[in-house]
Amino acid sequence: MFKRVYNVLREFVNFVRGVNQAIIEESVGALELEHMELEAAFLTLVMGSLTGVKTIPTLLSLELLEPLKDELKVLTSRAVKGKDVLGDLMSSLGGEW
Amino acid sequence: MIDFSSFLQPLSGEPHVVIVLGKGGVGKTSVSLTIASELSELSDTLLVSFDPAKHIMEYLDLREPMKVVKVRGRLHACQLDIDLAAKEITSKYVDLLNEILPSLSVLNLEDVVKTMKYAPGVEEEVFLKRLLDIYRRSEFKYVVIDTPPTGISLRTLALPKLYMIWVEKLIEVRERIVSLRYVIAKTLGRKYEVDDPALKKLYEIREDYKYLNEVLKDFSRTSYVVVANPEPLPVHEMKEVISFLEGELRVKPKLLVLNKVLPKEVAVKLGVYEQQIKYVNEVGSMPYKSIMVGYLSNAPSKLDDIVKLKEASTVLRGGG
Ligand SMILES: Nc1ncnc2c1ncn2[C@@H]1O[C@H](COP(=O)(O)OP(=O)(O)OP(=O)(O)O)[C@@H](O)[C@H]1O
Ligand SMILES: [Mg+2]
């Protein structure tokens, strides 16, 4: 009897843990997506004037080149390789599509 | 003989910057030179010409732009060359651009940098950078700036405010990115580098322009002198400049100079006497100190000529 209650409880705890983990993963996924989008938006804002879209003052873009070097490289490679942009978006949203 | 600089009190700040504005050809360079030469009697003074026409170089017989040259006593001068200055700034970024945006190297990268200076606003940005340098690290007590055509000058003076708006916006987005990164890393139990170099740079830039915005509005650190001739367009432009200063920067000009006022007989003969009187009265009735300078039969063209310019000057409106 006691053992059975214990097992049920343990399973329940495991279940909650699993749900928790799922929730965490889900929300981190959502955060990650927002983060990625914001990052792209930020870099586009910053470097727009170098690519023909007059957004921010040119010298300001130049000054931010150095600190954003690594991110920019990732962005440009993503822009080149990312053929299936929609697919990427959907899979990062998760679920059945 | 009138002392132009005595109208510019208070002259505090290290450096105190005098910005001379006005329509092309009215006598900005002559007035800048007069003020700089007077101030150099008091302390180390730098006359900087932002004017692309480079008249200062003829006036002072300067050979090379971008170099600070000792002229006489404690008077120094420097002619800014916008092309050289822009090149100096942008050339630092050629390699970096090549590395980061290889797609740009399809175009010739040298060309990208070369043409960058023709992009709208870049000239003003270059002036602004110089201005920041002048306020931030000048070894001179006084700096007098001879300005380019009014449009560029006013856009340059308006730029710090615009810059601040952009920088604030970027900081907002960047801070959100950094905090998201932190949350993600923390949740996943990863290590996270808190220092964000881009955010740091943005804070630095914000500080710079906030500072510039403040000193440009500070009556005791920056003096604005507006020059005109007693003619319709120059006076119109003088009024535009004043309304910009008061509207955008919320600062008053310290001195108005009405230059090239013809002797009565000559003005009558040319049929411009009525007009001249009208503008003398108009400028004299504006609520700022003002000086009137007579037309010299020999156009001033060298440093020694400024004595004659001062001798031909009278006070239009003094005191408060
Ligand atoms: N009071 C004066 N009487 C006669 N000529 C003058 C007087 N003041 C200036 N000039 C002459 O007028 C011309 C223009 O003067 P100056 O170069 O000082 O004006 P500026 O506003 O700097 O012009 P720019 O916009 O071309 O730089 C020069 O040839 C100068 O010698
Ligand atoms: Mg000039």
Coordinates of C-alpha atoms in Angstrom, one line a residue, chain B residues 262-279:
Chain B
L262 CA 29.0 101.3 -47.7
P263 CA 29.9 104.9 -47.0
K264 CA 26.8 107.1 -47.5
E265 CA 28.0 108.9 -50.7
V266 CA 28.8 105.6 -52.3
A267 CA 25.5 103.9 -51.3
V268 CA 23.5 106.9 -52.5
K269 CA 25.4 106.8 -55.8
L270 CA 24.6 103.1 -56.2
G271 CA 21.0 103.7 -55.2
V272 CA 21.2 101.3 -52.3
Y273 CA 21.2 103.8 -49.5
E274 CA 17.6 103.3 -48.5
Q275 CA 18.0 99.5 -48.4
Q276 CA 21.3 99.8 -46.5
I277 CA 19.6 102.0 -43.8
K278 CA 16.8 99.5 -43.6
Y279 CA 19.0 96.6 -42.8

